[in-house]
mmCIF file of C-alpha atoms and ligand atoms in Angstrom:
data_model
loop_
_atom_site.group_PDB
_atom_site.id
_atom_site.type_symbol
_atom_site.label_atom_id
_atom_site.label_comp_id
_atom_site.label_asym_id
_atom_site.label_seq_id
_atom_site.Cartn_x
_atom_site.Cartn_y
_atom_site.Cartn_z
ATOM 1 C CA ALA A 1 -64.762 42.488 204.483
ATOM 2 C CA LYS A 2 -64.641 45.597 202.666
ATOM 3 C CA GLN A 3 -61.659 47.131 201.211
ATOM 4 C CA ARG A 4 -60.654 50.750 201.232
ATOM 5 C CA GLY A 5 -59.240 50.838 197.700
ATOM 6 C CA LYS A 6 -57.057 48.712 195.622
ATOM 7 C CA ALA A 7 -53.610 49.862 197.007
ATOM 8 C CA SER A 8 -54.819 49.718 200.577
ATOM 9 C CA PHE A 9 -54.020 47.304 203.290
ATOM 10 C CA VAL A 10 -56.766 48.571 205.690
ATOM 11 C CA ARG A 11 -59.544 45.884 206.080
ATOM 12 C CA TYR A 12 -62.880 46.405 207.640
ATOM 13 C CA VAL A 13 -64.011 43.440 209.682
ATOM 14 C CA ASP A 14 -67.644 42.708 209.237
ATOM 15 C CA GLY A 15 -69.623 43.124 212.494
ATOM 16 C CA MET A 16 -67.013 44.909 214.407
ATOM 17 C CA GLY A 17 -67.364 48.239 212.403
ATOM 18 C CA GLU A 18 -63.707 48.998 213.247
ATOM 19 C CA PRO A 19 -60.882 49.285 210.724
ATOM 20 C CA VAL A 20 -58.341 46.560 211.395
ATOM 21 C CA LEU A 21 -54.757 46.638 209.828
ATOM 22 C CA ALA A 22 -53.927 43.407 208.195
ATOM 23 C CA HIS A 23 -50.720 43.308 210.164
ATOM 24 C CA MET A 24 -49.700 39.770 209.267
ATOM 25 C CA GLN A 25 -50.279 40.006 205.534
ATOM 26 C CA LEU A 26 -48.705 43.400 205.252
ATOM 27 C CA GLY A 27 -45.619 42.228 207.299
ATOM 28 C CA ALA A 28 -45.260 39.149 205.203
ATOM 29 C CA GLU A 29 -45.577 41.099 201.939
ATOM 30 C CA LEU A 30 -43.261 43.781 203.037
ATOM 31 C CA ARG A 31 -40.692 41.127 203.943
ATOM 32 C CA ARG A 32 -40.932 39.823 200.365
ATOM 33 C CA ALA A 33 -40.727 43.327 198.935
ATOM 34 C CA VAL A 34 -37.411 43.895 200.783
ATOM 35 C CA ASP A 35 -36.064 40.561 199.741
ATOM 36 C CA GLU A 36 -37.262 40.531 196.105
ATOM 37 C CA GLY A 37 -36.308 44.021 195.341
ATOM 38 C CA GLU A 38 -39.801 45.489 194.976
ATOM 39 C CA LEU A 39 -38.699 48.705 196.673
ATOM 40 C CA ARG A 40 -37.519 51.729 194.643
ATOM 41 C CA VAL A 41 -36.199 54.996 195.644
ATOM 42 C CA VAL A 42 -37.437 58.236 193.890
ATOM 43 C CA TYR A 43 -35.750 61.728 194.476
ATOM 44 C CA GLN A 44 -37.350 65.026 195.035
ATOM 45 C CA PRO A 45 -35.118 67.876 194.027
ATOM 46 C CA ILE A 46 -34.378 70.733 196.567
ATOM 47 C CA HIS A 47 -34.207 74.066 194.825
ATOM 48 C CA ARG A 48 -32.601 77.368 195.379
ATOM 49 C CA LEU A 49 -35.567 79.822 195.562
ATOM 50 C CA ASP A 50 -33.695 82.670 193.864
ATOM 51 C CA ASP A 51 -32.688 81.034 190.534
ATOM 52 C CA ASN A 52 -34.464 77.761 190.740
ATOM 53 C CA ARG A 53 -31.296 75.706 190.671
ATOM 54 C CA VAL A 54 -31.358 72.189 192.003
ATOM 55 C CA ILE A 55 -28.775 71.917 194.929
ATOM 56 C CA GLY A 56 -29.821 68.613 196.551
ATOM 57 C CA VAL A 57 -32.372 65.705 196.503
ATOM 58 C CA GLU A 58 -34.444 63.962 199.156
ATOM 59 C CA ALA A 59 -34.758 60.215 198.644
ATOM 60 C CA LEU A 60 -38.244 58.825 199.192
ATOM 61 C CA VAL A 61 -39.026 55.076 199.079
ATOM 62 C CA ARG A 62 -41.727 53.560 196.853
ATOM 63 C CA TRP A 63 -43.044 50.002 196.797
ATOM 64 C CA GLN A 64 -43.703 48.632 193.430
ATOM 65 C CA HIS A 65 -46.216 45.983 194.361
ATOM 66 C CA PRO A 66 -46.789 43.283 191.780
ATOM 67 C CA GLU A 67 -50.585 43.493 192.018
ATOM 68 C CA ARG A 68 -51.360 46.769 193.889
ATOM 69 C CA GLY A 69 -49.038 48.939 191.850
ATOM 70 C CA VAL A 70 -46.989 51.780 193.660
ATOM 71 C CA VAL A 71 -47.886 51.790 197.324
ATOM 72 C CA SER A 72 -47.146 55.071 199.116
ATOM 73 C CA PRO A 73 -44.662 55.065 202.268
ATOM 74 C CA ALA A 74 -47.557 56.602 204.318
ATOM 75 C CA GLU A 75 -49.109 53.124 204.000
ATOM 76 C CA PHE A 76 -46.217 50.949 204.758
ATOM 77 C CA ILE A 77 -43.639 52.897 206.761
ATOM 78 C CA PRO A 78 -45.688 52.552 209.922
ATOM 79 C CA ALA A 79 -46.040 48.928 209.523
ATOM 80 C CA ALA A 80 -42.288 48.574 208.657
ATOM 81 C CA GLU A 81 -41.602 50.412 211.961
ATOM 82 C CA ARG A 82 -43.878 48.037 213.931
ATOM 83 C CA THR A 83 -42.451 44.901 212.540
ATOM 84 C CA GLY A 84 -38.758 46.065 212.566
ATOM 85 C CA LEU A 85 -38.568 45.731 208.656
ATOM 86 C CA ILE A 86 -37.763 49.427 208.629
ATOM 87 C CA VAL A 87 -34.216 48.323 209.415
ATOM 88 C CA PRO A 88 -33.440 46.336 206.273
ATOM 89 C CA LEU A 89 -35.809 48.682 204.242
ATOM 90 C CA GLY A 90 -33.833 51.697 205.637
ATOM 91 C CA ARG A 91 -30.523 50.097 204.897
ATOM 92 C CA PHE A 92 -31.648 49.617 201.350
ATOM 93 C CA VAL A 93 -32.649 53.264 200.893
ATOM 94 C CA LEU A 94 -29.334 54.366 202.560
ATOM 95 C CA ARG A 95 -27.068 52.246 200.382
ATOM 96 C CA GLU A 96 -29.103 53.124 197.212
ATOM 97 C CA THR A 97 -29.040 56.772 197.863
ATOM 98 C CA CYS A 98 -25.373 56.898 198.657
ATOM 99 C CA ARG A 99 -24.533 54.919 195.459
ATOM 100 C CA GLN A 100 -26.729 57.134 193.348
ATOM 101 C CA ALA A 101 -25.430 60.526 194.840
ATOM 102 C CA ALA A 102 -21.841 59.377 194.274
ATOM 103 C CA ALA A 103 -22.654 58.438 190.717
ATOM 104 C CA TRP A 104 -24.179 61.921 190.067
ATOM 105 C CA LEU A 105 -21.157 63.643 191.484
ATOM 106 C CA ALA A 106 -18.806 61.449 189.401
ATOM 107 C CA GLU A 107 -20.804 62.258 186.256
ATOM 108 C CA PHE A 108 -21.651 65.968 186.845
ATOM 109 C CA GLY A 109 -18.894 67.154 189.068
ATOM 110 C CA PRO A 110 -18.770 68.322 192.640
ATOM 111 C CA ASP A 111 -20.831 71.360 192.204
ATOM 112 C CA ALA A 112 -23.730 69.335 190.642
ATOM 113 C CA LEU A 113 -25.305 68.295 194.005
ATOM 114 C CA GLN A 114 -24.385 69.643 197.530
ATOM 115 C CA GLU A 115 -26.374 66.975 199.382
ATOM 116 C CA ALA A 116 -28.457 63.993 199.193
ATOM 117 C CA GLY A 117 -31.008 63.527 201.967
ATOM 118 C CA LEU A 118 -32.796 60.521 203.211
ATOM 119 C CA ASN A 119 -35.353 59.859 206.031
ATOM 120 C CA VAL A 120 -34.440 57.829 209.151
ATOM 121 C CA SER A 121 -36.852 56.415 211.633
ATOM 122 C CA ALA A 122 -36.596 56.228 215.282
ATOM 123 C CA ARG A 123 -36.314 52.422 215.123
ATOM 124 C CA GLN A 124 -33.232 52.656 212.970
ATOM 125 C CA LEU A 125 -31.634 55.182 215.310
ATOM 126 C CA HIS A 126 -32.138 52.505 218.118
ATOM 127 C CA ASP A 127 -30.423 49.951 216.025
ATOM 128 C CA PRO A 128 -26.937 49.293 217.435
ATOM 129 C CA ASP A 129 -25.621 48.718 213.848
ATOM 130 C CA PHE A 130 -26.874 51.981 212.350
ATOM 131 C CA VAL A 131 -23.652 53.917 212.517
ATOM 132 C CA ALA A 132 -21.830 50.946 211.141
ATOM 133 C CA ASP A 133 -24.402 50.723 208.318
ATOM 134 C CA VAL A 134 -23.901 54.451 207.525
ATOM 135 C CA THR A 135 -20.121 54.072 207.532
ATOM 136 C CA ALA A 136 -20.262 51.195 205.223
ATOM 137 C CA ALA A 137 -22.590 52.775 202.811
ATOM 138 C CA LEU A 138 -20.242 55.944 202.532
ATOM 139 C CA ALA A 139 -17.248 53.688 202.270
ATOM 140 C CA GLU A 140 -18.822 51.420 199.514
ATOM 141 C CA SER A 141 -20.128 54.292 197.467
ATOM 142 C CA GLY A 142 -17.185 56.685 197.889
ATOM 143 C CA LEU A 143 -19.830 59.538 198.876
ATOM 144 C CA PRO A 144 -18.132 62.048 201.004
ATOM 145 C CA CYS A 145 -19.804 62.159 204.446
ATOM 146 C CA GLU A 146 -20.618 66.016 204.141
ATOM 147 C CA ARG A 147 -22.824 65.308 201.272
ATOM 148 C CA LEU A 148 -25.170 63.008 203.178
ATOM 149 C CA VAL A 149 -28.108 64.508 205.089
ATOM 150 C CA LEU A 150 -30.040 62.310 207.500
ATOM 151 C CA GLU A 151 -33.517 63.625 208.166
ATOM 152 C CA VAL A 152 -35.156 62.770 211.509
ATOM 153 C CA THR A 153 -38.257 63.996 213.053
ATOM 154 C CA GLU A 154 -38.613 65.549 216.532
ATOM 155 C CA SER A 155 -40.529 62.529 217.981
ATOM 156 C CA ALA A 156 -37.626 60.406 216.838
ATOM 157 C CA VAL A 157 -34.995 62.521 218.433
ATOM 158 C CA LEU A 158 -36.863 62.551 221.698
ATOM 159 C CA ARG A 159 -36.375 58.835 222.380
ATOM 160 C CA GLY A 160 -33.719 58.892 224.839
ATOM 161 C CA GLN A 161 -30.018 58.219 225.522
ATOM 162 C CA GLN A 162 -29.226 55.695 222.891
ATOM 163 C CA VAL A 163 -30.734 57.809 220.073
ATOM 164 C CA SER A 164 -28.839 61.016 221.310
ATOM 165 C CA ARG A 165 -25.596 59.219 221.392
ATOM 166 C CA THR A 166 -26.161 57.874 217.786
ATOM 167 C CA LEU A 167 -26.936 61.295 216.527
ATOM 168 C CA SER A 168 -23.851 62.836 218.159
ATOM 169 C CA GLU A 169 -21.724 60.122 216.612
ATOM 170 C CA LEU A 170 -23.081 60.893 213.210
ATOM 171 C CA ASP A 171 -22.609 64.563 213.740
ATOM 172 C CA ARG A 172 -19.016 63.933 214.700
ATOM 173 C CA MET A 173 -18.503 61.904 211.431
ATOM 174 C CA GLY A 174 -19.376 65.051 209.542
ATOM 175 C CA ILE A 175 -22.856 63.987 208.408
ATOM 176 C CA ARG A 176 -25.415 66.630 208.425
ATOM 177 C CA LEU A 177 -28.661 65.972 210.412
ATOM 178 C CA ALA A 178 -31.951 67.703 209.385
ATOM 179 C CA LEU A 179 -34.906 68.173 211.629
ATOM 180 C CA ASP A 180 -37.874 67.099 209.489
ATOM 181 C CA ASP A 181 -41.414 68.490 209.607
ATOM 182 C CA PHE A 182 -40.110 71.294 211.844
ATOM 183 C CA GLY A 183 -42.490 73.017 214.152
ATOM 184 C CA THR A 184 -45.126 70.229 214.309
ATOM 185 C CA GLY A 185 -43.667 68.699 217.420
ATOM 186 C CA GLU A 186 -44.189 70.010 220.892
ATOM 187 C CA SER A 187 -40.729 71.018 221.902
ATOM 188 C CA SER A 188 -39.069 72.276 218.753
ATOM 189 C CA LEU A 189 -37.259 75.090 220.424
ATOM 190 C CA SER A 190 -35.749 73.321 223.423
ATOM 191 C CA LEU A 191 -34.886 70.451 221.138
ATOM 192 C CA LEU A 192 -32.659 72.642 219.056
ATOM 193 C CA ARG A 193 -30.494 73.225 222.010
ATOM 194 C CA ALA A 194 -29.732 69.560 222.585
ATOM 195 C CA PHE A 195 -29.794 68.186 219.096
ATOM 196 C CA PRO A 196 -26.736 68.595 216.674
ATOM 197 C CA ALA A 197 -29.061 69.728 213.791
ATOM 198 C CA ALA A 198 -27.406 71.447 210.687
ATOM 199 C CA ILE A 199 -30.715 71.930 208.879
ATOM 200 C CA VAL A 200 -34.264 72.603 209.834
ATOM 201 C CA LYS A 201 -37.163 71.748 207.276
ATOM 202 C CA LEU A 202 -40.087 74.011 207.706
ATOM 203 C CA ASP A 203 -43.127 71.700 207.706
ATOM 204 C CA LYS A 204 -45.470 71.955 204.904
ATOM 205 C CA SER A 205 -48.377 73.018 207.217
ATOM 206 C CA PHE A 206 -46.614 76.409 207.720
ATOM 207 C CA VAL A 207 -46.287 76.929 204.149
ATOM 208 C CA ASP A 208 -49.998 76.068 203.219
ATOM 209 C CA GLY A 209 -51.677 79.386 202.920
ATOM 210 C CA ILE A 210 -48.676 81.525 203.605
ATOM 211 C CA GLU A 211 -49.321 83.523 200.337
ATOM 212 C CA VAL A 212 -52.883 84.297 201.263
ATOM 213 C CA ASP A 213 -53.383 88.002 202.059
ATOM 214 C CA ASP A 214 -55.776 88.235 204.991
ATOM 215 C CA GLY A 215 -55.920 92.018 204.645
ATOM 216 C CA ARG A 216 -53.713 92.589 207.754
ATOM 217 C CA PRO A 217 -50.252 94.097 207.447
ATOM 218 C CA ALA A 218 -47.674 91.474 206.549
ATOM 219 C CA ALA A 219 -45.998 91.618 210.002
ATOM 220 C CA ALA A 220 -49.256 90.720 211.632
ATOM 221 C CA ASP A 221 -50.037 87.795 209.506
ATOM 222 C CA ALA A 222 -50.239 84.606 211.706
ATOM 223 C CA ARG A 223 -49.459 82.529 208.612
ATOM 224 C CA GLN A 224 -46.219 84.049 208.138
ATOM 225 C CA ALA A 225 -45.285 84.505 211.910
ATOM 226 C CA VAL A 226 -44.207 80.913 212.334
ATOM 227 C CA ALA A 227 -42.160 80.832 209.254
ATOM 228 C CA ARG A 228 -40.440 84.091 210.156
ATOM 229 C CA ALA A 229 -39.732 82.807 213.728
ATOM 230 C CA VAL A 230 -38.207 79.676 212.401
ATOM 231 C CA ILE A 231 -35.854 81.399 209.995
ATOM 232 C CA GLN A 232 -34.768 83.835 212.549
ATOM 233 C CA LEU A 233 -34.098 81.109 214.993
ATOM 234 C CA ALA A 234 -32.108 79.064 212.322
ATOM 235 C CA ARG A 235 -30.155 82.080 211.439
ATOM 236 C CA ALA A 236 -29.187 82.789 215.256
ATOM 237 C CA LEU A 237 -28.162 79.105 215.493
ATOM 238 C CA GLY A 238 -26.245 79.031 212.298
ATOM 239 C CA LEU A 239 -28.637 76.343 210.683
ATOM 240 C CA ASP A 240 -29.754 75.988 207.044
ATOM 241 C CA THR A 241 -33.426 75.906 206.201
ATOM 242 C CA VAL A 242 -35.538 74.260 203.689
ATOM 243 C CA ALA A 243 -39.194 75.017 203.235
ATOM 244 C CA GLU A 244 -41.278 71.990 202.439
ATOM 245 C CA GLY A 245 -44.491 71.535 200.501
ATOM 246 C CA VAL A 246 -44.011 74.722 198.167
ATOM 247 C CA GLU A 247 -46.888 74.324 195.818
ATOM 248 C CA SER A 248 -47.065 77.612 194.156
ATOM 249 C CA ALA A 249 -44.930 80.514 192.744
ATOM 250 C CA GLU A 250 -46.688 82.877 195.263
ATOM 251 C CA GLN A 251 -45.597 80.623 198.189
ATOM 252 C CA ALA A 252 -42.075 80.619 196.856
ATOM 253 C CA ALA A 253 -42.027 84.344 196.629
ATOM 254 C CA VAL A 254 -43.318 84.900 200.168
ATOM 255 C CA LEU A 255 -40.874 82.543 201.539
ATOM 256 C CA ARG A 256 -37.975 84.227 199.672
ATOM 257 C CA GLU A 257 -39.155 87.470 201.019
ATOM 258 C CA LEU A 258 -38.998 85.974 204.553
ATOM 259 C CA GLY A 259 -35.391 84.900 203.959
ATOM 260 C CA TYR A 260 -35.668 81.295 202.879
ATOM 261 C CA THR A 261 -33.176 80.265 200.318
ATOM 262 C CA LEU A 262 -34.122 76.659 199.667
ATOM 263 C CA GLY A 263 -37.422 74.971 198.922
ATOM 264 C CA GLN A 264 -38.904 71.728 198.122
ATOM 265 C CA GLY A 265 -42.409 70.973 196.746
ATOM 266 C CA TYR A 266 -44.568 70.246 193.723
ATOM 267 C CA HIS A 267 -44.330 73.754 192.401
ATOM 268 C CA LEU A 268 -40.524 73.300 192.170
ATOM 269 C CA ALA A 269 -40.345 69.555 191.323
ATOM 270 C CA GLU A 270 -42.187 66.244 192.219
ATOM 271 C CA PRO A 271 -40.365 63.131 193.337
ATOM 272 C CA MET A 272 -38.841 61.587 190.184
ATOM 273 C CA THR A 273 -36.715 58.641 189.148
ATOM 274 C CA ALA A 274 -32.815 58.792 189.292
ATOM 275 C CA GLY A 275 -32.875 58.974 185.542
ATOM 276 C CA GLU A 276 -34.981 62.084 185.468
ATOM 277 C CA VAL A 277 -32.702 63.711 188.106
ATOM 278 C CA SER A 278 -29.705 62.938 185.772
ATOM 279 C CA ARG A 279 -31.498 64.823 182.989
ATOM 280 C CA VAL A 280 -32.262 67.804 185.263
ATOM 281 C CA LEU A 281 -28.572 67.871 186.275
ATOM 282 C CA ALA A 282 -27.311 67.551 182.738
ATOM 283 C CA ARG A 283 -29.461 70.359 181.658
ATOM 284 C CA GLN A 284 -28.276 72.407 184.589
ATOM 285 C CA GLN A 285 -24.722 71.729 183.728
ATOM 286 C CA ALA A 286 -25.238 72.957 180.254
ATOM 287 C CA MET A 287 -26.496 76.325 181.452
HETATM 288 P P1 C2E B 1 -41.444 63.470 204.459
HETATM 289 O O1 C2E B 1 -40.230 63.117 204.864
HETATM 290 O O2 C2E B 1 -42.079 64.779 205.147
HETATM 291 O O3 C2E B 1 -41.411 63.805 202.800
HETATM 292 C C1 C2E B 1 -42.080 64.691 202.119
HETATM 293 C C2 C2E B 1 -43.391 64.117 201.609
HETATM 294 O O4 C2E B 1 -44.282 65.245 201.118
HETATM 295 C C3 C2E B 1 -43.240 63.048 200.395
HETATM 296 O O5 C2E B 1 -44.250 62.134 200.489
HETATM 297 C C4 C2E B 1 -43.340 64.017 199.162
HETATM 298 O O6 C2E B 1 -43.721 63.285 198.094
HETATM 299 C C5 C2E B 1 -44.410 65.018 199.613
HETATM 300 N N1 C2E B 1 -44.402 66.260 198.906
HETATM 301 C C6 C2E B 1 -43.345 66.906 198.513
HETATM 302 N N2 C2E B 1 -43.726 67.975 198.053
HETATM 303 C C7 C2E B 1 -45.065 68.167 198.235
HETATM 304 C C8 C2E B 1 -46.072 69.266 197.877
HETATM 305 O O7 C2E B 1 -45.694 70.220 197.319
HETATM 306 N N3 C2E B 1 -47.364 68.998 198.298
HETATM 307 C C9 C2E B 1 -47.654 67.799 198.899
HETATM 308 N N4 C2E B 1 -48.944 67.722 199.285
HETATM 309 N N5 C2E B 1 -46.762 66.844 199.192
HETATM 310 C C10 C2E B 1 -45.553 67.043 198.804
HETATM 311 P P2 C2E B 1 -44.087 60.582 200.431
HETATM 312 O O8 C2E B 1 -42.881 60.357 199.291
HETATM 313 O O9 C2E B 1 -45.445 59.922 200.255
HETATM 314 O O10 C2E B 1 -43.458 60.265 201.888
HETATM 315 C C11 C2E B 1 -44.356 60.405 202.887
HETATM 316 C C12 C2E B 1 -43.467 60.300 204.210
HETATM 317 O O11 C2E B 1 -43.062 58.930 204.308
HETATM 318 C C13 C2E B 1 -42.215 61.034 204.340
HETATM 319 O O12 C2E B 1 -42.588 62.368 204.661
HETATM 320 C C14 C2E B 1 -41.445 60.277 205.318
HETATM 321 O O13 C2E B 1 -41.823 60.546 206.566
HETATM 322 C C15 C2E B 1 -41.811 58.750 205.064
HETATM 323 N N6 C2E B 1 -40.814 58.184 204.168
HETATM 324 C C16 C2E B 1 -40.587 58.231 202.806
HETATM 325 N N7 C2E B 1 -39.474 57.476 202.520
HETATM 326 C C17 C2E B 1 -38.964 57.107 203.499
HETATM 327 C C18 C2E B 1 -37.780 56.199 203.894
HETATM 328 O O14 C2E B 1 -37.085 55.822 203.003
HETATM 329 N N8 C2E B 1 -37.549 55.929 205.146
HETATM 330 C C19 C2E B 1 -38.447 56.299 206.175
HETATM 331 N N9 C2E B 1 -38.128 56.039 207.447
HETATM 332 N N10 C2E B 1 -39.635 57.128 205.937
HETATM 333 C C20 C2E B 1 -39.776 57.492 204.676
HETATM 334 CA CA1 CA B 2 -38.216 64.092 204.973
HETATM 335 CA CA1 CA B 3 -40.900 66.581 205.947
HETATM 336 CA CA1 CA B 4 -44.452 66.815 206.484
#
């Protein structure tokens, strides 16, 4: 069997010519990762686009595999969802993020960080213990509920009654919900009516190329039309917005002109360790 690269779990089975995921092995290794503490959380800052100040972070999980090195979530989150391991994995990220965010607030004061966000899968929203897990993580850490943002995708939200009930309950608790990858789903607009979102995160695919001048007047630029429509909609509904995947100063400038106040992306900051975030916050506090 061929291997697609060192950090990959995709195997090619001889003779069949089809890639087959090594479900069993990945599942077992992931179980070990959760149990033995091989998971880490890194944080990508969310910046104000006018003065570049960091106002929040998004927690992103990493797997520090003993032989394969750092494995990206794109590779193991789907398997974690299939096997149900996303529930203990997600609980780890939740507790760790709440603990860390509370520590930053204690060290740098209430103005240091408005919010800490983390990603929640559909499977977690189906877990009857999810609300209790969130309540416990907030109580344990002392993080005020309004500082926590739970990021969910449209497809997760569209998973029926149980999920809707869970989301309404979290909303009632004062936790802010963000619609992640906004605009990539099929029913973004109708969804916003039913879902108690506080934030929409404009998907990276609408930020890619937004700065390109195609020779037409700005108002006619298709690349900017979606980003403009999203911010108008968000304003009308009283939602905050974050533009994702900002990779250049030019993109940040166009987004700012369109009315976006917050952005996240490699141009602003890459995901970093908690220690690195602390240094950023310390520097900001001194300014
Ligand atoms: P996402 O929630 O959309 O997170 C943003 C992803 O885009 C992150 O990838 C981030 O590192 C990357 N990114 C940020 N800025 C830029 C940029 O300027 N350019 C480009 N090309 N990429 C950028 P990452 O960390 O590999 O995570 C991938 C996905 O895995 C996440 O997408 C999220 O759906 C999922 N994920 C990550 N951590 C967790 C977790 O703790 N729980 C769950 N359920 N899913 C997670
Ligand atoms: Ca996200
Ligand atoms: Ca996203
Ligand atoms: Ca995305």
